[in-house]
Coordinates of C-alpha atoms and ligand atoms in Angstrom, one line a residue:
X1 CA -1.5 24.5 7.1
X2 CA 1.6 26.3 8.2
X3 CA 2.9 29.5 6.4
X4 CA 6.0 29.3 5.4
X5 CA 6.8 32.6 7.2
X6 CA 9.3 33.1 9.9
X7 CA 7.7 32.6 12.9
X8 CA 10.1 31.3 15.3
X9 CA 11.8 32.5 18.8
X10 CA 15.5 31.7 19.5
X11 CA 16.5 31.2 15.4
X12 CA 14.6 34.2 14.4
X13 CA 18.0 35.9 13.7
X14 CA 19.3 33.5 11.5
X15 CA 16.1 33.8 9.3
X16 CA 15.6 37.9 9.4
X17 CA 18.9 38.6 8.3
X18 CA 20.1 36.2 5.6
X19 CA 23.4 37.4 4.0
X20 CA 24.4 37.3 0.4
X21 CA 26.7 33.8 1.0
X22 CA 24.5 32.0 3.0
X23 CA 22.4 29.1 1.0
X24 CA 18.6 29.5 1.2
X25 CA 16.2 27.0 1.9
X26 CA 12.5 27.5 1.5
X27 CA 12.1 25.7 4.8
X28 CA 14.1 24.1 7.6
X29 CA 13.3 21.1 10.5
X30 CA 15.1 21.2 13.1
X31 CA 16.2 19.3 16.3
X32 CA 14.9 16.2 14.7
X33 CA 16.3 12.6 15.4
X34 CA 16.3 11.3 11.9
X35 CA 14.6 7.7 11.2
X36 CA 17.5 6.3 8.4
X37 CA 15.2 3.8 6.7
X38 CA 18.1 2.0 4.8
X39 CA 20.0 1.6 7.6
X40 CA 17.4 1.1 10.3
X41 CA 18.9 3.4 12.3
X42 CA 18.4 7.0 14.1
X43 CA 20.4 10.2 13.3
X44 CA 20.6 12.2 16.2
X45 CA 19.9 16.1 16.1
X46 CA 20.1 16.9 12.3
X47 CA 18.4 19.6 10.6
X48 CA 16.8 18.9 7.1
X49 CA 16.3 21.8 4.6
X50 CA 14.1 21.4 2.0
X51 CA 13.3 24.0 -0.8
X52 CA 9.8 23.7 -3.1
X53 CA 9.1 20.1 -2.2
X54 CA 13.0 18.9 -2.1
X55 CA 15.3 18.4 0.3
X56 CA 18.5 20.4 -0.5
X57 CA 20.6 19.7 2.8
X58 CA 20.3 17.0 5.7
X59 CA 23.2 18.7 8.1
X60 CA 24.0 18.2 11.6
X61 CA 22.6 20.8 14.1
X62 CA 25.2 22.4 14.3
X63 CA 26.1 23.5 11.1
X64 CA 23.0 24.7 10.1
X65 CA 23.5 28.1 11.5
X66 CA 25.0 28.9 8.1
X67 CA 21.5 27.9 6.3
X68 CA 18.9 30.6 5.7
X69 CA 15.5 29.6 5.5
X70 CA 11.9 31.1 5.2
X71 CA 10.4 29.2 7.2
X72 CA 11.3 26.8 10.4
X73 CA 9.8 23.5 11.8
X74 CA 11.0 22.6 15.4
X75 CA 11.0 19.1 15.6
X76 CA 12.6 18.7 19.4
X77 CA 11.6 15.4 20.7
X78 CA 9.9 14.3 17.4
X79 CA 10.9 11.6 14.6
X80 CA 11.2 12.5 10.8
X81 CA 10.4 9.4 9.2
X82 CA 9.5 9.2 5.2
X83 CA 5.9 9.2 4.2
X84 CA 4.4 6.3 4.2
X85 CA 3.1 4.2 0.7
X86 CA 0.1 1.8 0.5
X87 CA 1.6 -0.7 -2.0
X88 CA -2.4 -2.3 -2.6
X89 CA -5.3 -0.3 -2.8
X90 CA -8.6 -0.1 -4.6
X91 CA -10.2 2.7 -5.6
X92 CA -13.2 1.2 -7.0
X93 CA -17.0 0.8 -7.5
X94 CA -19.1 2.6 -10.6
X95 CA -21.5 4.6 -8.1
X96 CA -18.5 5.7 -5.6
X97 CA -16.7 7.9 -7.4
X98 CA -17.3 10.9 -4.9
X99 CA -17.5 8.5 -2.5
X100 CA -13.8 7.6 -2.9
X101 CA -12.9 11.1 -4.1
X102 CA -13.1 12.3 -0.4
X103 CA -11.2 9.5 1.0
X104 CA -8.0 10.7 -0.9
X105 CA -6.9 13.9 1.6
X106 CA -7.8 11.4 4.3
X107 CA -4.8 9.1 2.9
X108 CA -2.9 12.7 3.6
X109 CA -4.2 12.9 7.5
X110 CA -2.6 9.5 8.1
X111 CA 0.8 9.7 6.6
X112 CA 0.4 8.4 3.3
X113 CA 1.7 10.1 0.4
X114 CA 1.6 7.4 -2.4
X115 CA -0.6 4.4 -3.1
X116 CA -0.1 1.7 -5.7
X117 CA -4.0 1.2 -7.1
X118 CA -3.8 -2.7 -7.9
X119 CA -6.8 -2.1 -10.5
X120 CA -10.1 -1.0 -10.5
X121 CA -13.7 -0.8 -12.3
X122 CA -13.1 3.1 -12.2
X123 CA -9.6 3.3 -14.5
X124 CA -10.3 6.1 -16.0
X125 CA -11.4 8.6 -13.5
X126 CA -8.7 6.6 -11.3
X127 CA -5.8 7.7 -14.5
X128 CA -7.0 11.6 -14.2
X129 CA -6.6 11.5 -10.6
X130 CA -3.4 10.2 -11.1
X131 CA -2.4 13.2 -13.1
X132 CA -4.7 15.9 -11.0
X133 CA -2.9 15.2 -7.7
X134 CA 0.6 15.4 -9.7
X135 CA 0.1 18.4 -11.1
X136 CA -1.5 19.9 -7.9
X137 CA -5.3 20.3 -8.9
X138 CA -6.3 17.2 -6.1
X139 CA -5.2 16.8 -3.0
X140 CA -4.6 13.4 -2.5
X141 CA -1.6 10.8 -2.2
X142 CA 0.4 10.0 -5.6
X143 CA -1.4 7.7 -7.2
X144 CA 0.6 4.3 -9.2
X145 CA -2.2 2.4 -10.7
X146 CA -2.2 -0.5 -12.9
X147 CA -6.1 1.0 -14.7
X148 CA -7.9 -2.3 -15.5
X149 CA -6.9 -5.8 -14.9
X150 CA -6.4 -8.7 -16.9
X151 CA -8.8 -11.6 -16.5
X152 CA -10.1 -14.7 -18.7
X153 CA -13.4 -13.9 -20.4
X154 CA -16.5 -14.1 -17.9
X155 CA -15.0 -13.5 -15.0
X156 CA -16.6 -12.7 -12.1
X157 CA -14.9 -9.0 -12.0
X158 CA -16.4 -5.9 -13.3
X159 CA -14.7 -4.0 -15.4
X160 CA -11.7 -6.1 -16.4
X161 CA -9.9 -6.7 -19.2
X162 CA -11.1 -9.7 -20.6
X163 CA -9.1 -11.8 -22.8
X164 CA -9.4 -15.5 -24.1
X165 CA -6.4 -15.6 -26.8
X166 CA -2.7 -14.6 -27.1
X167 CA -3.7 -11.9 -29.7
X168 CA -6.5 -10.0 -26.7
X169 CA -3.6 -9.9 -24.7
X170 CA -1.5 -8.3 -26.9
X171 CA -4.4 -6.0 -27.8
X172 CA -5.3 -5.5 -24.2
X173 CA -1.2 -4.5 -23.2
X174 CA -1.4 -2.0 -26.0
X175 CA -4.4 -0.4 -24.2
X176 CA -2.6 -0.1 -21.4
X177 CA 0.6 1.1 -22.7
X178 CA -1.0 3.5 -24.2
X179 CA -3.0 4.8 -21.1
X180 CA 0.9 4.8 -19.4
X181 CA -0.2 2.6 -16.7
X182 CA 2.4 2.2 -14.1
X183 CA 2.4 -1.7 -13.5
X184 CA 0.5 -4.7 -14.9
X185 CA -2.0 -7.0 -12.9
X186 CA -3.1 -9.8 -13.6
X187 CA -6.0 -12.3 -11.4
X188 CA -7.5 -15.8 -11.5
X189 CA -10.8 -16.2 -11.6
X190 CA -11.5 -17.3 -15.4
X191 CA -7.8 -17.0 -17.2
X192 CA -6.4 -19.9 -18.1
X193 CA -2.9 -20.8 -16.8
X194 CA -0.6 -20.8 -20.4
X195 CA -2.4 -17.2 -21.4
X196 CA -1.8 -15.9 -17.3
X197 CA 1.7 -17.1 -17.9
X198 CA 2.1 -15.4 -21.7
X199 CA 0.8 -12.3 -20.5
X200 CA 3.7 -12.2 -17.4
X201 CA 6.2 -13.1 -20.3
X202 CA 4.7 -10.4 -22.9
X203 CA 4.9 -7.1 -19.8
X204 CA 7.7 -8.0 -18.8
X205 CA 9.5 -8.4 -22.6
X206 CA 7.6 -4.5 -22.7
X207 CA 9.6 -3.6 -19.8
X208 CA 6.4 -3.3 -17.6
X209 CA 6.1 -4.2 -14.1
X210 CA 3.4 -7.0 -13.0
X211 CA 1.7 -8.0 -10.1
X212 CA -0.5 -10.5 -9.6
X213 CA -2.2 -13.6 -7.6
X214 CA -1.7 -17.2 -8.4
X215 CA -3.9 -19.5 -10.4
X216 CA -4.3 -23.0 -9.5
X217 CA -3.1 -24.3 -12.6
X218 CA 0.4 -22.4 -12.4
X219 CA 3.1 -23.2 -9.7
X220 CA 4.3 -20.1 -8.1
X221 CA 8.0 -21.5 -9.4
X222 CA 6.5 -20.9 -12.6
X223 CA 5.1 -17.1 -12.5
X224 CA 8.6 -16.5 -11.0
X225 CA 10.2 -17.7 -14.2
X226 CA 7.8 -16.0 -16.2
X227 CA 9.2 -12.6 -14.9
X228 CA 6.3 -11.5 -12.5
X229 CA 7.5 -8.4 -10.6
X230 CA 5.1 -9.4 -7.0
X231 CA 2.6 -12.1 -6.2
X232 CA -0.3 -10.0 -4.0
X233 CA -1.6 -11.6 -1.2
X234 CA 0.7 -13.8 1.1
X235 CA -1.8 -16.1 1.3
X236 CA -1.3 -18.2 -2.1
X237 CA 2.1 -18.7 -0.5
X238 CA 1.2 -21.2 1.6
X239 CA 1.1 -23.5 -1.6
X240 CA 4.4 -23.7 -1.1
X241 CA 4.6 -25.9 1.7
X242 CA 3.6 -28.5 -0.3
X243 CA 6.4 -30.2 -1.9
X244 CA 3.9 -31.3 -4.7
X245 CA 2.8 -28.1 -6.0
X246 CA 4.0 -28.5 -9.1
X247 CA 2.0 -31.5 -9.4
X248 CA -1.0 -30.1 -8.2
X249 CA -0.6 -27.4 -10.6
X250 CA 0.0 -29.9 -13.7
X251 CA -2.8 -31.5 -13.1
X252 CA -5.0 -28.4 -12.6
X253 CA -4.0 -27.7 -16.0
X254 CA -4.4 -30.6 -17.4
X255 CA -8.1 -31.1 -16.3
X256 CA -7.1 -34.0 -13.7
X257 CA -8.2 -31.8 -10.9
X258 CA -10.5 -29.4 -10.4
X259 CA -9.7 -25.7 -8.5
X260 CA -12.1 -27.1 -6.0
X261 CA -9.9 -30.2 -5.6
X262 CA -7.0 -28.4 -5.4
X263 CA -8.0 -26.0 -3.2
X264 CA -9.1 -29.1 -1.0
X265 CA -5.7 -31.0 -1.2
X266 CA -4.2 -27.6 -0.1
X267 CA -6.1 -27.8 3.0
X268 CA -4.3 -30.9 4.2
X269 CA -1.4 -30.2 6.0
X270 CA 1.6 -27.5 5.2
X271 CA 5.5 -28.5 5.8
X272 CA 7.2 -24.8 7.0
X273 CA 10.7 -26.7 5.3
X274 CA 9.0 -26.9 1.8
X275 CA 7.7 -23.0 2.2
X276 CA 11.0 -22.0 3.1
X277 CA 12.6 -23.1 0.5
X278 CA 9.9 -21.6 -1.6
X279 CA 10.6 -18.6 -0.2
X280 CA 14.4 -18.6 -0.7
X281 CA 14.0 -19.5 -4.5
X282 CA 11.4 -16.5 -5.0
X283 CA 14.2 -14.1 -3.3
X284 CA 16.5 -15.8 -5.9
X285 CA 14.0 -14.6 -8.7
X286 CA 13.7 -11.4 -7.3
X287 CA 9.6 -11.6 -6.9
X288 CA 8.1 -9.2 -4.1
X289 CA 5.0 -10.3 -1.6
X290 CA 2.4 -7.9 -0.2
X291 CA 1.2 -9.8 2.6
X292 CA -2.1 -8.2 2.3
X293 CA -3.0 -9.8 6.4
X294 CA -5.8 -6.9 7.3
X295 CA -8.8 -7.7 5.2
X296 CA -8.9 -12.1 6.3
X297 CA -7.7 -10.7 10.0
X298 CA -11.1 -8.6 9.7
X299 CA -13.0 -11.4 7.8
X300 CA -11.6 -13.9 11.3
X301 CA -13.1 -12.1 13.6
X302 CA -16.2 -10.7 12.1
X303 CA -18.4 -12.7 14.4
X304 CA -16.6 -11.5 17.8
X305 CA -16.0 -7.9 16.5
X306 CA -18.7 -5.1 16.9
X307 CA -17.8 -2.3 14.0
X308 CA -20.8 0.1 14.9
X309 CA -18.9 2.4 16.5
X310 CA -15.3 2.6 14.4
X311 CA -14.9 5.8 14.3
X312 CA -13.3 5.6 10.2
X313 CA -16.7 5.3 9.4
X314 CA -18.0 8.9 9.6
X315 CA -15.5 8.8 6.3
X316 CA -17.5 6.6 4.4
X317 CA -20.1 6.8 2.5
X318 CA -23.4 4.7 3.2
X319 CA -23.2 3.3 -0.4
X320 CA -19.5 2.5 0.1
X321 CA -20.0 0.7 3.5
X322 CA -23.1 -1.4 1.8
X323 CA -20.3 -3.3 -0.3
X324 CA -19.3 -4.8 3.1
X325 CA -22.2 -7.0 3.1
X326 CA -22.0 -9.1 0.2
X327 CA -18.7 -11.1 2.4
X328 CA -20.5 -10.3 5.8
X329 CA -24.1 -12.3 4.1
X330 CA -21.5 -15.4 2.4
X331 CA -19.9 -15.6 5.9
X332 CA -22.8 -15.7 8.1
X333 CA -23.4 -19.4 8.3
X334 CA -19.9 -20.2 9.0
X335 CA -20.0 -22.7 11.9
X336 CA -17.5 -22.4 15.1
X337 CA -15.3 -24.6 13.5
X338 CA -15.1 -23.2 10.5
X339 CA -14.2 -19.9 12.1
X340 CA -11.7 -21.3 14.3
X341 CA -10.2 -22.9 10.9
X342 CA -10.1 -19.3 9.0
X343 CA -8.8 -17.6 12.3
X344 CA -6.1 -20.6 12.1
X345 CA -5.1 -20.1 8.4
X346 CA -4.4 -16.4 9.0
X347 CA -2.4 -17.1 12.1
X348 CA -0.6 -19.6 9.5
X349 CA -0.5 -17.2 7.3
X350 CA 1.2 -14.2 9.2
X351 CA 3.8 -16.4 10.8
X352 CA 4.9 -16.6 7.6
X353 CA 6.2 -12.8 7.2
X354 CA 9.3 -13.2 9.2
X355 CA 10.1 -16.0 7.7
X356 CA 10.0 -14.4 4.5
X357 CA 11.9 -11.4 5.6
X358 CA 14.5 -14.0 6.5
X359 CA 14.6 -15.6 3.3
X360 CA 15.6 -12.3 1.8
X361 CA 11.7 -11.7 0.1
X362 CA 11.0 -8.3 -0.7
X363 CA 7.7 -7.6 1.4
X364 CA 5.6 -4.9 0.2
X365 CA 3.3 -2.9 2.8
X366 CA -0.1 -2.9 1.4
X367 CA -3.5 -2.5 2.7
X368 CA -5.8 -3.8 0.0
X369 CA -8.8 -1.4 1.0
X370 CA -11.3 -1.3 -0.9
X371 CA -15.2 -0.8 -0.7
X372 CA -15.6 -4.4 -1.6
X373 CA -12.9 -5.4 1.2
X374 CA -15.1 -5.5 4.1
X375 CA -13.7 -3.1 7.2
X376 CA -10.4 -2.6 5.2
X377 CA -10.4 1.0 5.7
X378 CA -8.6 3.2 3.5
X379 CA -5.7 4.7 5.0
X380 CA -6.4 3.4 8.3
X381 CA -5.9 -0.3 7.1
X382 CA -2.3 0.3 6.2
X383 CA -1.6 1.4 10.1
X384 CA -3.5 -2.1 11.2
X385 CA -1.6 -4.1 8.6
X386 CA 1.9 -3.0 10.1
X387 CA 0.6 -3.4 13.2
X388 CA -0.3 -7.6 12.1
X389 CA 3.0 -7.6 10.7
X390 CA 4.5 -6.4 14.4
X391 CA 2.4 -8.8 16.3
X392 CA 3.7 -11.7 13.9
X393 CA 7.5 -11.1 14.7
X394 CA 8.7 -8.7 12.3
X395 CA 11.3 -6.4 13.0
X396 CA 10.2 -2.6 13.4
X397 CA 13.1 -1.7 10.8
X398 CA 11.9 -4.3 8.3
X399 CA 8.2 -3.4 8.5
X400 CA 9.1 0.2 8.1
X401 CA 11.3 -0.2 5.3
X402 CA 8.5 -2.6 4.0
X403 CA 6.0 1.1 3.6
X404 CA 8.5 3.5 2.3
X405 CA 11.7 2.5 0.6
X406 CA 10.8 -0.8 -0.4
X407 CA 7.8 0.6 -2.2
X408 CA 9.1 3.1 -3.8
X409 CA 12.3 0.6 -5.4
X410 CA 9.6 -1.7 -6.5
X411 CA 8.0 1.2 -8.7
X412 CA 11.3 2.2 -9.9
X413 CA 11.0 5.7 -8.0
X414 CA 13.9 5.4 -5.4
X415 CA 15.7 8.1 -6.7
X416 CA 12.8 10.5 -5.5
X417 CA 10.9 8.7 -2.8
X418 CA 11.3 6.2 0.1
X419 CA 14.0 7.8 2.1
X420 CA 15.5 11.2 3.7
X421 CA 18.1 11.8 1.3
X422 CA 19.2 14.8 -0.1
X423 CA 17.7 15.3 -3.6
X424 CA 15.0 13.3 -2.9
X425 CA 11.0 14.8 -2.6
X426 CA 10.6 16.1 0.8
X427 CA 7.6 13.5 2.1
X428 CA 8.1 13.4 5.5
X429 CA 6.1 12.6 8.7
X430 CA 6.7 13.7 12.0
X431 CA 5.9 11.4 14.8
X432 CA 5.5 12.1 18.7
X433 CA 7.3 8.6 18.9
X434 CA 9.7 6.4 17.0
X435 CA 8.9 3.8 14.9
X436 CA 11.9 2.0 15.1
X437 CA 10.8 0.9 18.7
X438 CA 7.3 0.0 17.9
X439 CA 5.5 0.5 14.5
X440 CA 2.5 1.8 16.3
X441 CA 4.0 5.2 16.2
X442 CA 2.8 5.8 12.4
X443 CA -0.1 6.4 14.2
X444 CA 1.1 9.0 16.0
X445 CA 1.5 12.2 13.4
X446 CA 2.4 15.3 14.5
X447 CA 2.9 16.6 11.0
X448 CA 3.1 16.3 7.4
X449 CA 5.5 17.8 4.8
X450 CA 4.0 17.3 1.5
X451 CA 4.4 18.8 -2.3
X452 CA 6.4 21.6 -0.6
X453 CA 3.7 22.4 2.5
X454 CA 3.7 21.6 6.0
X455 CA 0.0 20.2 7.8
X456 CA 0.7 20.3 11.5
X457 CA -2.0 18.3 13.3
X458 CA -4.5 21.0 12.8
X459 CA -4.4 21.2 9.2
X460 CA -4.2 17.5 9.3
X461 CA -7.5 17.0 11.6
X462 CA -9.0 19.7 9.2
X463 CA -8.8 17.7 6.3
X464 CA -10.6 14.8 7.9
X465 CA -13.4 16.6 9.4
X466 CA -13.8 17.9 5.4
X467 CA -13.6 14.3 4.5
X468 CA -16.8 14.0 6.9
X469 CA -18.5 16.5 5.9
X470 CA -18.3 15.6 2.2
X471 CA -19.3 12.0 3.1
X472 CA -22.7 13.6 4.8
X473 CA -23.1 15.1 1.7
X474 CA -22.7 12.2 -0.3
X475 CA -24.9 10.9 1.8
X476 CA -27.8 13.0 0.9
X477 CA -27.1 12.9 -3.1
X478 CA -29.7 10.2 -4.3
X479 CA -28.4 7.4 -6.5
Ligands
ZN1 ZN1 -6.6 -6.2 -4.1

């Protein structure tokens, strides 16, 4: 980590002799071209001052002479882009607590300051870390999280909320509420369609944001009306290139089809006019999509990749990477054409995001790593996933805009995150590269300003050789 001393050659002067007049920051970066997220746009040669963990000034070079400042980053030749946010994470499993623990400085080392945690079977430890890495005791990215999740009773989740009537939900909400998560979410498996609609209706009559996937018995049309805030997953979208999904989904509900029969009439076919127009209606209705490509990209091409030798791995734990092999066991006796189907679905699946960007959807950047998300690796995943979203035609502006800004409007935090604006926290990233030329270049960190403290690459490749060393630990610790 840098001090915050003055330490600089040809500005030294500036710094060692502040006068009376002058406005003092705690730190300044300079000679930085400026990634405008909003605009999608560069700001040549500007200097950003930032005092305690805000920026106070963004000025042009050269009137920041008339700045003091404690300390100095020279950003000549670099990019100053916004931290970035993981809009779907899980930090989950009941004997991985340490296990994820480690990986959350790691989310630091790769330019991600914030993470929306879309429920979990750890809510509780997840809601103190919440509050530890706000008030500075954890280092880790700021943690949204919606705690538990709702489900229908008997689902096949652990540690859900479980509800089968209006009056559980209600009961559930008030948990919730009470435990100040920061969004709702709400998945499939066993809840049944009018109570998954109700409990839309009921968080967003509390004011509450809510996330979720889409049951077969409810037409996406529908959770739009309902209120819901995002549908996670890009996947279920592809329902809507079927003219007759409301159908489908009356008939779900009605007992004249099964899931299993839906899911089958889903597999015939898919008209790109009928998903547009899906698409334009759910802009209408205001309803985000996190893609969510990475984790059926890895499930495509788990027979024709080799993971031994990923080098994430040294991060995680040995019980966190044996969660992998429940989906790598259900998967093994796919047949050639069955993989060629999947690797087709996900090609379907990604050409979509353009299209949606087009539309005018809000997309979401999101990872969805999780220890039971096979080879979705925490922090890393996020990197891949814009990289899918690149390769499928998306605009470098838009899929930037997508991991900053865009997350932090959806939570409501715009005013303090997503963007390089004065007032706003300082979370910045400094890349070799810019990323309004290629996305890859989020992979390319030079430095980190965070909760008022600068990580140069050092500090940075410091924190993830801790992250390994923990993890050997961990390793060691029996069960
Ligand atoms: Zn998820």
């Amino acid at each position: 980590m840098l001090n915050l001393t003055c330490v600089f050659g040809g500005l030294l002067s500036s710094c060692s002799h502040p006068t009376s007049s002058a406005p003092q920051a705690d730190l300044r970066i300079h000679n930085i071209q400026l990634v405008d997220v909003e605009a999608g746009q560069l700001r040549q040669e500007q200097t950003v001052l930032i005092k305690a963990d805000r920026i106070v000034a963004i000025v042009p070079e050269a009137q920041a002479a008339q700045w003091q400042s404690k300390a100095e980053l020279d950003g000549q030749g670099q990019y100053l882009t916004p931290a970035l946010w993981d809009m779907h994470v899980h930090f989950e499993g009941r004997d991985l607590v340490a296990d994820n623990a480690l990986l959350l400085p790691v989310y630091l080392a790769y330019g991600i300051t914030a993470v929306r945690e879309a429920a979990s079977n750890l809510a509780p430890t997840v809601l103190r870390w919440r509050s530890e890495v706000a008030s500075g005791q954890r280092l880790g990215p700021r943690i949204f999280t919606a705690g538990q999740k709702f489900e229908g009773i008997n689902s096949l989740w652990d540690g859900d909320l479980e509800i089968g009537n209006e009056q559980q939900m209600l009961t559930g909400m008030d948990l919730l509420q009470s435990q100040q998560v920061d969004f709702i979410k709400i998945t499939e498996n066993t809840l049944a369609p009018d109570l998954y609609l109700a409990t839309i209706r009921e968080a967003r009559k509390r004011g509450l944001l809510v996330s979720s996937h889409v049951p077969y018995g409810t037409a996406i049309d529908e959770l739009a009306q309902a209120g819901l805030s995002s549908i996670e997953h890009a996947s279920y979208l592809l329902r809507l290139g079927f003219a007759t999904e409301a159908d489908i989904a009356a008939k779900v509900r009605s007992g004249a089809l099964t899931n299993q029969q839906a899911a089958a009439l889903y597999r015939q076919g898919f008209e790109q006019a009928s998903a547009d127009a899906g698409y334009r209606r759910l802009a209408k209705a205001g309803v985000a999509v996190t893609p969510t490509l990475i984790g059926g990209q890895q499930l495509a091409h788990l027979h024709d990749t080799d993971h031994s030798h990923d080098t994430f791995l040294q991060y995680l734990s040995t019980d966190f990477t044996a969660n992998y092999q429940w989906r790598i066991q259900r998967m093994a006796g796919e047949t050639p054409a069955q993989q060629q189907e999947r690797k087709g679905k996900e090609q379907l699946i990604a050409a979509q995001l353009p299209r949606l960007q087009q539309a005018g959807v809000v997309l979401l950047a999101g990872s969805d790593s999780a220890a039971l998300n096979t080879y979705v690796y925490p922090a890393e995943a996020l990197h891949a996933e814009l990289q899918l979203w690149q390769q499928a035609g998306m605009q470098s502006a838009d899929i930037l805009r997508a991991a900053t800004i865009n997350g932090a409007r959806f939570m409501q935090q715009s005013q303090l995150y997503g963007s390089i604006a004065t007032g706003k926290k300082a979370d910045l990233l400094l890349l070799k590269q810019n990323p309004l030329l290629d996305i890859r270049a989020t992979r390319q960190l030079q430095s980190l300003v965070y909760q008022g403290k600068v990580y140069d690459r050092a500090a940075l490749d410091q924190l993830l050789q801790q992250a390994a060393a923990q993890k050997q630990q961990v390793d060691l610790q029996p069960d």
